[in-house]
Amino acid sequence: MSTTRQSTGHPLPADSQLARELLDGLAEAVLTTDAGGRVTLVNATATELLPEITAGVDLSRCPVPALARATADDTESFDAEYRGRRLRGARRQLADGRYAWYIRDVTEEQARADALLAERSRTAFLAQAGSRLGLSLHRDQTLRASVTLAVPYLADAAVAVHRPPPTAEPHVSWIR
């Protein structure tokens, strides 16, 4: 097995099979291109995530619109939806005008972030509702608060329909 040296002087293996195994073991999709923008290498994750991109494909004309646009515009990254998945890609320059694209499927990450934001919004609503409804003992203020609380969080409009308590019930009393 021959070796090459890094700039630090440490030997690197020149075994292309080892390099392929290392790339295929990554959870991130990796595509490399030649100086002309044609794909030269596709790792296993990229094959699974983007099966339509194979060696020899011109990335500026590939079937993944965000990647094609980023390549054509000479952009360093992209973030887009493709086939129901949220993809985030970053490009790094390699030697001799070649590039590597590192593409991650961030769909689940994005779903977790969205769920967290929704939960925070619900918590804020409940805290505000509890505070406003707990402060008022006046019937009209309580009705007004319950209607106005619902509008920004639950609906575009809200109406409260109520029936005044019968006067025959002495234990029911609203402060006016």
JSON list of C-alpha atoms in Angstrom, two decimals:
[
{"chain": "A", "resi": 1, "resn": "MET", "atom": "CA", "xyz": [0.00, 0.00, 0.00]},
{"chain": "A", "resi": 2, "resn": "SER", "atom": "CA", "xyz": [1.47, 3.33, -1.01]},
{"chain": "A", "resi": 3, "resn": "THR", "atom": "CA", "xyz": [1.07, 6.48, 1.02]},
{"chain": "A", "resi": 4, "resn": "THR", "atom": "CA", "xyz": [0.97, 10.19, 0.37]},
{"chain": "A", "resi": 5, "resn": "ARG", "atom": "CA", "xyz": [1.78, 12.95, 2.81]},
{"chain": "A", "resi": 6, "resn": "GLN", "atom": "CA", "xyz": [-0.38, 15.76, 4.16]},
{"chain": "A", "resi": 7, "resn": "SER", "atom": "CA", "xyz": [1.06, 19.22, 4.66]},
{"chain": "A", "resi": 8, "resn": "THR", "atom": "CA", "xyz": [1.61, 18.24, 8.32]},
{"chain": "A", "resi": 9, "resn": "GLY", "atom": "CA", "xyz": [3.95, 15.45, 7.23]},
{"chain": "A", "resi": 10, "resn": "HIS", "atom": "CA", "xyz": [1.74, 12.57, 8.42]},
{"chain": "A", "resi": 11, "resn": "PRO", "atom": "CA", "xyz": [1.29, 9.77, 5.89]},
{"chain": "A", "resi": 12, "resn": "LEU", "atom": "CA", "xyz": [-2.13, 9.25, 4.28]},
{"chain": "A", "resi": 13, "resn": "PRO", "atom": "CA", "xyz": [-3.19, 5.95, 2.72]},
{"chain": "A", "resi": 14, "resn": "ALA", "atom": "CA", "xyz": [-3.48, 6.06, -1.06]},
{"chain": "A", "resi": 15, "resn": "ASP", "atom": "CA", "xyz": [-5.99, 3.21, -1.03]},
{"chain": "A", "resi": 16, "resn": "SER", "atom": "CA", "xyz": [-9.05, 4.24, -3.04]},
{"chain": "A", "resi": 17, "resn": "GLN", "atom": "CA", "xyz": [-11.09, 1.34, -1.60]},
{"chain": "A", "resi": 18, "resn": "LEU", "atom": "CA", "xyz": [-10.45, 2.64, 1.92]},
{"chain": "A", "resi": 19, "resn": "ALA", "atom": "CA", "xyz": [-11.45, 6.14, 0.85]},
{"chain": "A", "resi": 20, "resn": "ARG", "atom": "CA", "xyz": [-14.67, 4.75, -0.68]},
{"chain": "A", "resi": 21, "resn": "GLU", "atom": "CA", "xyz": [-15.48, 2.79, 2.49]},
{"chain": "A", "resi": 22, "resn": "LEU", "atom": "CA", "xyz": [-14.91, 5.88, 4.62]},
{"chain": "A", "resi": 23, "resn": "LEU", "atom": "CA", "xyz": [-17.17, 8.01, 2.42]},
{"chain": "A", "resi": 24, "resn": "ASP", "atom": "CA", "xyz": [-19.88, 5.35, 2.30]},
{"chain": "A", "resi": 25, "resn": "GLY", "atom": "CA", "xyz": [-19.87, 5.17, 6.10]},
{"chain": "A", "resi": 26, "resn": "LEU", "atom": "CA", "xyz": [-20.87, 8.81, 6.46]},
{"chain": "A", "resi": 27, "resn": "ALA", "atom": "CA", "xyz": [-24.44, 9.76, 7.40]},
{"chain": "A", "resi": 28, "resn": "GLU", "atom": "CA", "xyz": [-24.09, 12.82, 5.18]},
{"chain": "A", "resi": 29, "resn": "ALA", "atom": "CA", "xyz": [-24.50, 12.70, 1.41]},
{"chain": "A", "resi": 30, "resn": "VAL", "atom": "CA", "xyz": [-21.25, 13.54, -0.39]},
{"chain": "A", "resi": 31, "resn": "LEU", "atom": "CA", "xyz": [-20.93, 14.44, -4.07]},
{"chain": "A", "resi": 32, "resn": "THR", "atom": "CA", "xyz": [-17.66, 15.46, -5.68]},
{"chain": "A", "resi": 33, "resn": "THR", "atom": "CA", "xyz": [-17.34, 17.25, -9.00]},
{"chain": "A", "resi": 34, "resn": "ASP", "atom": "CA", "xyz": [-14.58, 17.91, -11.46]},
{"chain": "A", "resi": 35, "resn": "ALA", "atom": "CA", "xyz": [-13.58, 21.46, -12.45]},
{"chain": "A", "resi": 36, "resn": "GLY", "atom": "CA", "xyz": [-16.38, 21.48, -15.06]},
{"chain": "A", "resi": 37, "resn": "GLY", "atom": "CA", "xyz": [-19.10, 20.68, -12.52]},
{"chain": "A", "resi": 38, "resn": "ARG", "atom": "CA", "xyz": [-19.64, 17.04, -13.50]},
{"chain": "A", "resi": 39, "resn": "VAL", "atom": "CA", "xyz": [-20.18, 14.55, -10.68]},
{"chain": "A", "resi": 40, "resn": "THR", "atom": "CA", "xyz": [-17.17, 12.30, -10.15]},
{"chain": "A", "resi": 41, "resn": "LEU", "atom": "CA", "xyz": [-18.15, 10.53, -6.92]},
{"chain": "A", "resi": 42, "resn": "VAL", "atom": "CA", "xyz": [-21.41, 9.77, -5.12]},
{"chain": "A", "resi": 43, "resn": "ASN", "atom": "CA", "xyz": [-21.31, 8.13, -1.69]},
{"chain": "A", "resi": 44, "resn": "ALA", "atom": "CA", "xyz": [-23.89, 5.60, -0.47]},
{"chain": "A", "resi": 45, "resn": "THR", "atom": "CA", "xyz": [-25.93, 8.18, 1.46]},
{"chain": "A", "resi": 46, "resn": "ALA", "atom": "CA", "xyz": [-26.12, 10.43, -1.61]},
{"chain": "A", "resi": 47, "resn": "THR", "atom": "CA", "xyz": [-27.23, 7.46, -3.72]},
{"chain": "A", "resi": 48, "resn": "GLU", "atom": "CA", "xyz": [-30.02, 6.77, -1.26]},
{"chain": "A", "resi": 49, "resn": "LEU", "atom": "CA", "xyz": [-31.08, 10.40, -0.77]},
{"chain": "A", "resi": 50, "resn": "LEU", "atom": "CA", "xyz": [-30.64, 11.59, -4.37]},
{"chain": "A", "resi": 51, "resn": "PRO", "atom": "CA", "xyz": [-30.82, 8.50, -6.60]},
{"chain": "A", "resi": 52, "resn": "GLU", "atom": "CA", "xyz": [-31.13, 10.57, -9.77]},
{"chain": "A", "resi": 53, "resn": "ILE", "atom": "CA", "xyz": [-27.63, 12.01, -9.32]},
{"chain": "A", "resi": 54, "resn": "THR", "atom": "CA", "xyz": [-24.96, 9.68, -10.61]},
{"chain": "A", "resi": 55, "resn": "ALA", "atom": "CA", "xyz": [-21.37, 10.02, -11.78]},
{"chain": "A", "resi": 56, "resn": "GLY", "atom": "CA", "xyz": [-21.18, 12.09, -14.97]},
{"chain": "A", "resi": 57, "resn": "VAL", "atom": "CA", "xyz": [-24.24, 14.27, -14.23]},
{"chain": "A", "resi": 58, "resn": "ASP", "atom": "CA", "xyz": [-23.72, 18.01, -14.67]},
{"chain": "A", "resi": 59, "resn": "LEU", "atom": "CA", "xyz": [-24.84, 19.41, -11.29]},
{"chain": "A", "resi": 60, "resn": "SER", "atom": "CA", "xyz": [-25.95, 22.73, -12.80]},
{"chain": "A", "resi": 61, "resn": "ARG", "atom": "CA", "xyz": [-28.54, 20.73, -14.78]},
{"chain": "A", "resi": 62, "resn": "CYS", "atom": "CA", "xyz": [-29.33, 18.04, -12.20]},
{"chain": "A", "resi": 63, "resn": "PRO", "atom": "CA", "xyz": [-32.94, 17.18, -11.29]},
{"chain": "A", "resi": 64, "resn": "VAL", "atom": "CA", "xyz": [-32.60, 18.68, -7.78]},
{"chain": "A", "resi": 65, "resn": "PRO", "atom": "CA", "xyz": [-33.60, 22.33, -8.44]},
{"chain": "A", "resi": 66, "resn": "ALA", "atom": "CA", "xyz": [-31.97, 23.90, -5.37]},
{"chain": "A", "resi": 67, "resn": "LEU", "atom": "CA", "xyz": [-28.67, 22.08, -5.96]},
{"chain": "A", "resi": 68, "resn": "ALA", "atom": "CA", "xyz": [-28.70, 22.91, -9.67]},
{"chain": "A", "resi": 69, "resn": "ARG", "atom": "CA", "xyz": [-29.38, 26.58, -8.92]},
{"chain": "A", "resi": 70, "resn": "ALA", "atom": "CA", "xyz": [-26.66, 26.73, -6.23]},
{"chain": "A", "resi": 71, "resn": "THR", "atom": "CA", "xyz": [-24.17, 25.15, -8.64]},
{"chain": "A", "resi": 72, "resn": "ALA", "atom": "CA", "xyz": [-25.12, 27.40, -11.57]},
{"chain": "A", "resi": 73, "resn": "ASP", "atom": "CA", "xyz": [-25.03, 30.52, -9.36]},
{"chain": "A", "resi": 74, "resn": "ASP", "atom": "CA", "xyz": [-21.71, 29.48, -7.78]},
{"chain": "A", "resi": 75, "resn": "THR", "atom": "CA", "xyz": [-23.35, 29.58, -4.33]},
{"chain": "A", "resi": 76, "resn": "GLU", "atom": "CA", "xyz": [-21.70, 27.92, -1.34]},
{"chain": "A", "resi": 77, "resn": "SER", "atom": "CA", "xyz": [-24.90, 26.47, 0.19]},
{"chain": "A", "resi": 78, "resn": "PHE", "atom": "CA", "xyz": [-28.58, 25.75, -0.26]},
{"chain": "A", "resi": 79, "resn": "ASP", "atom": "CA", "xyz": [-31.56, 24.93, 1.92]},
{"chain": "A", "resi": 80, "resn": "ALA", "atom": "CA", "xyz": [-34.65, 23.53, 0.23]},
{"chain": "A", "resi": 81, "resn": "GLU", "atom": "CA", "xyz": [-37.44, 20.99, 0.12]},
{"chain": "A", "resi": 82, "resn": "TYR", "atom": "CA", "xyz": [-37.10, 18.11, -2.30]},
{"chain": "A", "resi": 83, "resn": "ARG", "atom": "CA", "xyz": [-39.44, 15.13, -2.54]},
{"chain": "A", "resi": 84, "resn": "GLY", "atom": "CA", "xyz": [-40.93, 15.82, 0.88]},
{"chain": "A", "resi": 85, "resn": "ARG", "atom": "CA", "xyz": [-37.52, 16.05, 2.54]},
{"chain": "A", "resi": 86, "resn": "ARG", "atom": "CA", "xyz": [-35.76, 19.14, 3.87]},
{"chain": "A", "resi": 87, "resn": "LEU", "atom": "CA", "xyz": [-32.21, 19.24, 2.49]},
{"chain": "A", "resi": 88, "resn": "ARG", "atom": "CA", "xyz": [-29.32, 21.47, 3.50]},
{"chain": "A", "resi": 89, "resn": "GLY", "atom": "CA", "xyz": [-26.16, 21.49, 1.42]},
{"chain": "A", "resi": 90, "resn": "ALA", "atom": "CA", "xyz": [-22.74, 23.09, 1.69]},
{"chain": "A", "resi": 91, "resn": "ARG", "atom": "CA", "xyz": [-20.00, 23.21, -0.92]},
{"chain": "A", "resi": 92, "resn": "ARG", "atom": "CA", "xyz": [-16.29, 23.07, -0.22]},
{"chain": "A", "resi": 93, "resn": "GLN", "atom": "CA", "xyz": [-13.53, 23.65, -2.73]},
{"chain": "A", "resi": 94, "resn": "LEU", "atom": "CA", "xyz": [-11.05, 20.85, -3.30]},
{"chain": "A", "resi": 95, "resn": "ALA", "atom": "CA", "xyz": [-7.74, 20.85, -5.17]},
{"chain": "A", "resi": 96, "resn": "ASP", "atom": "CA", "xyz": [-7.56, 21.46, -8.93]},
{"chain": "A", "resi": 97, "resn": "GLY", "atom": "CA", "xyz": [-10.88, 23.37, -9.12]},
{"chain": "A", "resi": 98, "resn": "ARG", "atom": "CA", "xyz": [-12.90, 20.42, -7.90]},
{"chain": "A", "resi": 99, "resn": "TYR", "atom": "CA", "xyz": [-15.70, 20.68, -5.34]},
{"chain": "A", "resi": 100, "resn": "ALA", "atom": "CA", "xyz": [-17.40, 18.52, -2.77]},
{"chain": "A", "resi": 101, "resn": "TRP", "atom": "CA", "xyz": [-21.05, 18.98, -1.82]},
{"chain": "A", "resi": 102, "resn": "TYR", "atom": "CA", "xyz": [-22.06, 17.82, 1.64]},
{"chain": "A", "resi": 103, "resn": "ILE", "atom": "CA", "xyz": [-25.84, 17.39, 1.82]},
{"chain": "A", "resi": 104, "resn": "ARG", "atom": "CA", "xyz": [-27.82, 16.59, 4.96]},
{"chain": "A", "resi": 105, "resn": "ASP", "atom": "CA", "xyz": [-31.43, 15.51, 5.32]},
{"chain": "A", "resi": 106, "resn": "VAL", "atom": "CA", "xyz": [-32.65, 17.81, 8.10]},
{"chain": "A", "resi": 107, "resn": "THR", "atom": "CA", "xyz": [-36.34, 16.86, 7.85]},
{"chain": "A", "resi": 108, "resn": "GLU", "atom": "CA", "xyz": [-36.61, 15.33, 11.33]},
{"chain": "A", "resi": 109, "resn": "GLU", "atom": "CA", "xyz": [-34.49, 18.10, 12.85]},
{"chain": "A", "resi": 110, "resn": "GLN", "atom": "CA", "xyz": [-36.83, 20.69, 11.31]},
{"chain": "A", "resi": 111, "resn": "ALA", "atom": "CA", "xyz": [-39.92, 18.79, 12.50]},
{"chain": "A", "resi": 112, "resn": "ARG", "atom": "CA", "xyz": [-38.56, 18.76, 16.06]},
{"chain": "A", "resi": 113, "resn": "ALA", "atom": "CA", "xyz": [-37.83, 22.49, 15.91]},
{"chain": "A", "resi": 114, "resn": "ASP", "atom": "CA", "xyz": [-41.33, 23.19, 14.57]},
{"chain": "A", "resi": 115, "resn": "ALA", "atom": "CA", "xyz": [-42.90, 21.04, 17.31]},
{"chain": "A", "resi": 116, "resn": "LEU", "atom": "CA", "xyz": [-40.87, 22.89, 19.94]},
{"chain": "A", "resi": 117, "resn": "LEU", "atom": "CA", "xyz": [-42.03, 26.26, 18.61]},
{"chain": "A", "resi": 118, "resn": "ALA", "atom": "CA", "xyz": [-45.65, 25.07, 18.57]},
{"chain": "A", "resi": 119, "resn": "GLU", "atom": "CA", "xyz": [-45.33, 23.85, 22.16]},
{"chain": "A", "resi": 120, "resn": "ARG", "atom": "CA", "xyz": [-43.84, 27.17, 23.24]},
{"chain": "A", "resi": 121, "resn": "SER", "atom": "CA", "xyz": [-46.72, 28.99, 21.58]},
{"chain": "A", "resi": 122, "resn": "ARG", "atom": "CA", "xyz": [-49.29, 26.78, 23.36]},
{"chain": "A", "resi": 123, "resn": "THR", "atom": "CA", "xyz": [-47.52, 27.31, 26.67]},
{"chain": "A", "resi": 124, "resn": "ALA", "atom": "CA", "xyz": [-47.49, 31.09, 26.16]},
{"chain": "A", "resi": 125, "resn": "PHE", "atom": "CA", "xyz": [-51.21, 31.01, 25.33]},
{"chain": "A", "resi": 126, "resn": "LEU", "atom": "CA", "xyz": [-52.06, 28.96, 28.41]},
{"chain": "A", "resi": 127, "resn": "ALA", "atom": "CA", "xyz": [-49.97, 31.20, 30.66]},
{"chain": "A", "resi": 128, "resn": "GLN", "atom": "CA", "xyz": [-51.61, 34.32, 29.29]},
{"chain": "A", "resi": 129, "resn": "ALA", "atom": "CA", "xyz": [-55.10, 32.80, 29.44]},
{"chain": "A", "resi": 130, "resn": "GLY", "atom": "CA", "xyz": [-54.61, 31.63, 33.01]},
{"chain": "A", "resi": 131, "resn": "SER", "atom": "CA", "xyz": [-53.33, 35.01, 34.08]},
{"chain": "A", "resi": 132, "resn": "ARG", "atom": "CA", "xyz": [-56.10, 37.03, 32.42]},
{"chain": "A", "resi": 133, "resn": "LEU", "atom": "CA", "xyz": [-58.95, 34.74, 33.36]},
{"chain": "A", "resi": 134, "resn": "GLY", "atom": "CA", "xyz": [-57.72, 34.32, 36.93]},
{"chain": "A", "resi": 135, "resn": "LEU", "atom": "CA", "xyz": [-57.61, 38.06, 37.55]},
{"chain": "A", "resi": 136, "resn": "SER", "atom": "CA", "xyz": [-61.17, 38.90, 36.67]},
{"chain": "A", "resi": 137, "resn": "LEU", "atom": "CA", "xyz": [-64.20, 38.10, 38.79]},
{"chain": "A", "resi": 138, "resn": "HIS", "atom": "CA", "xyz": [-66.46, 40.39, 36.80]},
{"chain": "A", "resi": 139, "resn": "ARG", "atom": "CA", "xyz": [-68.70, 38.44, 34.44]},
{"chain": "A", "resi": 140, "resn": "ASP", "atom": "CA", "xyz": [-68.48, 40.81, 31.45]},
{"chain": "A", "resi": 141, "resn": "GLN", "atom": "CA", "xyz": [-64.71, 41.15, 31.78]},
{"chain": "A", "resi": 142, "resn": "THR", "atom": "CA", "xyz": [-64.33, 37.37, 31.97]},
{"chain": "A", "resi": 143, "resn": "LEU", "atom": "CA", "xyz": [-66.45, 36.91, 28.83]},
{"chain": "A", "resi": 144, "resn": "ARG", "atom": "CA", "xyz": [-64.52, 39.63, 27.01]},
{"chain": "A", "resi": 145, "resn": "ALA", "atom": "CA", "xyz": [-61.19, 38.12, 28.07]},
{"chain": "A", "resi": 146, "resn": "SER", "atom": "CA", "xyz": [-62.16, 34.61, 26.94]},
{"chain": "A", "resi": 147, "resn": "VAL", "atom": "CA", "xyz": [-63.20, 35.92, 23.52]},
{"chain": "A", "resi": 148, "resn": "THR", "atom": "CA", "xyz": [-60.17, 38.15, 22.96]},
{"chain": "A", "resi": 149, "resn": "LEU", "atom": "CA", "xyz": [-57.72, 35.48, 24.16]},
{"chain": "A", "resi": 150, "resn": "ALA", "atom": "CA", "xyz": [-58.89, 32.99, 21.56]},
{"chain": "A", "resi": 151, "resn": "VAL", "atom": "CA", "xyz": [-58.46, 35.25, 18.54]},
{"chain": "A", "resi": 152, "resn": "PRO", "atom": "CA", "xyz": [-54.69, 35.45, 18.04]},
{"chain": "A", "resi": 153, "resn": "TYR", "atom": "CA", "xyz": [-54.07, 31.79, 18.97]},
{"chain": "A", "resi": 154, "resn": "LEU", "atom": "CA", "xyz": [-57.09, 29.76, 17.98]},
{"chain": "A", "resi": 155, "resn": "ALA", "atom": "CA", "xyz": [-59.24, 31.60, 15.44]},
{"chain": "A", "resi": 156, "resn": "ASP", "atom": "CA", "xyz": [-59.66, 34.70, 13.28]},
{"chain": "A", "resi": 157, "resn": "ALA", "atom": "CA", "xyz": [-62.80, 35.69, 15.18]},
{"chain": "A", "resi": 158, "resn": "ALA", "atom": "CA", "xyz": [-64.61, 34.58, 18.32]},
{"chain": "A", "resi": 159, "resn": "VAL", "atom": "CA", "xyz": [-68.04, 35.15, 19.82]},
{"chain": "A", "resi": 160, "resn": "ALA", "atom": "CA", "xyz": [-69.26, 34.28, 23.29]},
{"chain": "A", "resi": 161, "resn": "VAL", "atom": "CA", "xyz": [-72.89, 33.40, 23.65]},
{"chain": "A", "resi": 162, "resn": "HIS", "atom": "CA", "xyz": [-74.09, 33.23, 27.22]},
{"chain": "A", "resi": 163, "resn": "ARG", "atom": "CA", "xyz": [-77.28, 32.99, 29.13]},
{"chain": "A", "resi": 164, "resn": "PRO", "atom": "CA", "xyz": [-77.61, 35.05, 32.28]},
{"chain": "A", "resi": 165, "resn": "PRO", "atom": "CA", "xyz": [-77.96, 32.88, 35.38]},
{"chain": "A", "resi": 166, "resn": "PRO", "atom": "CA", "xyz": [-81.53, 32.48, 36.65]},
{"chain": "A", "resi": 167, "resn": "THR", "atom": "CA", "xyz": [-82.29, 34.85, 39.51]},
{"chain": "A", "resi": 168, "resn": "ALA", "atom": "CA", "xyz": [-83.78, 31.97, 41.46]},
{"chain": "A", "resi": 169, "resn": "GLU", "atom": "CA", "xyz": [-80.32, 30.58, 42.24]},
{"chain": "A", "resi": 170, "resn": "PRO", "atom": "CA", "xyz": [-79.07, 32.54, 45.24]},
{"chain": "A", "resi": 171, "resn": "HIS", "atom": "CA", "xyz": [-75.72, 30.68, 45.35]},
{"chain": "A", "resi": 172, "resn": "VAL", "atom": "CA", "xyz": [-74.79, 31.97, 41.85]},
{"chain": "A", "resi": 173, "resn": "SER", "atom": "CA", "xyz": [-73.53, 35.52, 42.03]},
{"chain": "A", "resi": 174, "resn": "TRP", "atom": "CA", "xyz": [-71.55, 37.57, 39.59]},
{"chain": "A", "resi": 175, "resn": "ILE", "atom": "CA", "xyz": [-69.81, 40.74, 40.69]},
{"chain": "A", "resi": 176, "resn": "ARG", "atom": "CA", "xyz": [-70.81, 43.78, 38.66]}
]
